[in-house]
Amino acid sequence: MGAPNPLVTVEPFLPAIRSHPGPVYECGEGVFQPVLAGNSSCTGFGPRTTTCPEIISNDRIIPPSSSQPSSAVVSTPGCTPASLMEAPNLLVTVEPFLPATRSHPGPVYECGEGVFQAPFTGEYTCNPSNCLSVPVVPYSRISNTPSNTTVTNPVFNDTLLIYYQNAGGMNCDVTKYYLATSDGCYDVVVLTETWLDPRTTSSSVFGPDYEVFRCDRSPRNSRKLTGGGVLIAVKKTRRVTNIQNDLWGSVEQVWVRIQLSNRSIFLCGIYFPPDRIRDESLIDTHNLSIMSVVETASATDEIIVIGDFNLPGISWRSSCNGFLYPDVEHSSIHNGASKLLDCYSTATLRQINQVTNENNRCLDLCFVSAQEEAPVIIEAPLPLVKDVNHHKALVITLHDHQISLAQSISSVFYDFRKADHQSIIEYLAAIDWNDVLDERDVDIAARTLSHILGHIVDRHVPKKIRANNDHPWISRDLRRMKTTKRAALKRYSKYRTFSLREHYTRLNSAYKVASRLCFNRYQRKIQQNLKSKPQEFWRFVNEKRKESGLPTTMTLDENVASTPDTICQLFAEKFSSIFCNETLPAAIHWRS
């Protein structure tokens, strides 16, 4: 047996357990307990190096026994198989299932935004069944990891919340919508009957956090000059592309494509005015857009069409899988509605909204592409700004099952003030630079030095989530309230209990009051400092009167780019296509 108490690096079976405190505790999102990498004890979730006579295997603890053969290989979840009986002093390599997690401390802990614990590159083996592999810089000389080792990014479930409402006019409530959407609770906001026109900029309604696509009422899509209008606002953390076609200009609708990790969501917001719902030419144009998108979408993509259809005569009956079908015997269906429903049936789009208004009618409909079960659609716990007669606010919940933290790396920064300087000094002192750096090639030596320093920084400098500084009037306390409110909304959209709805209502009321106070305080400060700091005043004004920020996607001759590298490549192609290399004359005479 040799040494009976080997040092064993152990990983708990549940890589991260997240507690969801109830609304009674008022603890916000709860605390996300991450798995920390390193040497650990067998008897707890906190990884520590200790003496461990047992070996964990699947669902039980196996004490070391002399009856086991010396060549037995013990396989533990997350560990590299090793013969512990043959080499009792061997340190087992541990691979956490989630190499990077983020803790969300509740407001009572006064711990700020939480700490982003990053993976230590080159230290872990790969578990392909749980992670998405991405190539990283090899550190074979300093961590004894093979140069072809790949470290993985975590995979976790994310929720996409889509808010829909017939706004009933927004011109009088621009500031209210600006404050209501500043909490960022909803990833997508779809509004009909916006009543907006080009005089109202999208940035004055949604601020810099959303990318807004609008279809305002115009002589091309309506015989009226006011009213109507559709918009879709998508958070800039999502990759979105606007789908346009001049042939669809007669319909008040907006099409966008939201790119998720494993599929795309084709989302359409549409408004059929009551006086045009029987216009078959209008229906044909909309059906043309439906079939065009269906041809574009792949088999794994989803199509969602939501809006105010103004079809109160149709009665809907439910099925066992959550989809709704027209009840022909109890419905009044005219020719325009019949053509619309026939097209949706051909495109395998099914209706899922059964939230009726006070007249027991369903004016706002939501059609989704065929699936095994209908997505979750519920009445919103509270409207963004106001209640609208005959139109309930709705929330659709979608899931994205493969999200990589590399997508949000731009929101993470190193906190060098809290770096472990002593560990960095010891790490650098332990490196034999004569052996590590290649004296024959200065380029290879420079790259090696850069990799080593990057590895040291990544390992010994903590990472934090970059706070959203786009709204200068948001205080730290308001940001905490925002985080708590978002968590409460997601919990309600998942469990839909009365207590969770009441909890969200209380948080939303408190957030509205606090955000209004912070915004008014910020405005007074700008006014008071108008003479001493005029640049702050004009910055505030410019944010309101012009569109700010860059789009998340750009196109050039049917080529779509959504990452910084691909966007730069499109610009390079555009510039190179118009560049003309002219040969100047050998001698140029200048005259004064």
PDB file of N, CA and C in Angstrom, residues 196-201 214 216-217:
ATOM      1  N   LEU A 196     -45.209  56.427 -33.287  1.00  0.00           N
ATOM      2  CA  LEU A 196     -43.977  57.209 -33.418  1.00  0.00           C
ATOM      3  C   LEU A 196     -43.809  57.687 -34.852  1.00  0.00           C
ATOM      4  N   ASP A 197     -43.008  58.712 -35.016  1.00  0.00           N
ATOM      5  CA  ASP A 197     -42.649  59.235 -36.329  1.00  0.00           C
ATOM      6  C   ASP A 197     -41.171  59.593 -36.311  1.00  0.00           C
ATOM      7  N   PRO A 198     -40.581  59.952 -37.433  1.00  0.00           N
ATOM      8  CA  PRO A 198     -39.137  60.237 -37.475  1.00  0.00           C
ATOM      9  C   PRO A 198     -38.676  61.339 -36.527  1.00  0.00           C
ATOM     10  N   ARG A 199     -39.584  62.154 -36.019  1.00  0.00           N
ATOM     11  CA  ARG A 199     -39.152  63.197 -35.090  1.00  0.00           C
ATOM     12  C   ARG A 199     -38.720  62.632 -33.746  1.00  0.00           C
ATOM     13  N   THR A 200     -39.112  61.411 -33.410  1.00  0.00           N
ATOM     14  CA  THR A 200     -38.729  60.764 -32.151  1.00  0.00           C
ATOM     15  C   THR A 200     -37.647  59.735 -32.447  1.00  0.00           C
ATOM     16  N   THR A 201     -36.475  59.938 -31.903  1.00  0.00           N
ATOM     17  CA  THR A 201     -35.375  59.004 -32.129  1.00  0.00           C
ATOM     18  C   THR A 201     -35.521  57.785 -31.232  1.00  0.00           C
ATOM     19  N   ARG A 214     -37.582  49.845 -36.528  1.00  0.00           N
ATOM     20  CA  ARG A 214     -38.915  50.434 -36.536  1.00  0.00           C
ATOM     21  C   ARG A 214     -39.539  50.418 -37.922  1.00  0.00           C
ATOM     22  N   ASP A 216     -42.485  52.860 -38.889  1.00  0.00           N
ATOM     23  CA  ASP A 216     -43.472  53.878 -38.540  1.00  0.00           C
ATOM     24  C   ASP A 216     -44.531  53.982 -39.636  1.00  0.00           C
ATOM     25  N   ARG A 217     -45.654  54.530 -39.247  1.00  0.00           N
ATOM     26  CA  ARG A 217     -46.735  54.696 -40.211  1.00  0.00           C
ATOM     27  C   ARG A 217     -46.338  55.752 -41.247  1.00  0.00           C
TER      28      ARG A 217
END
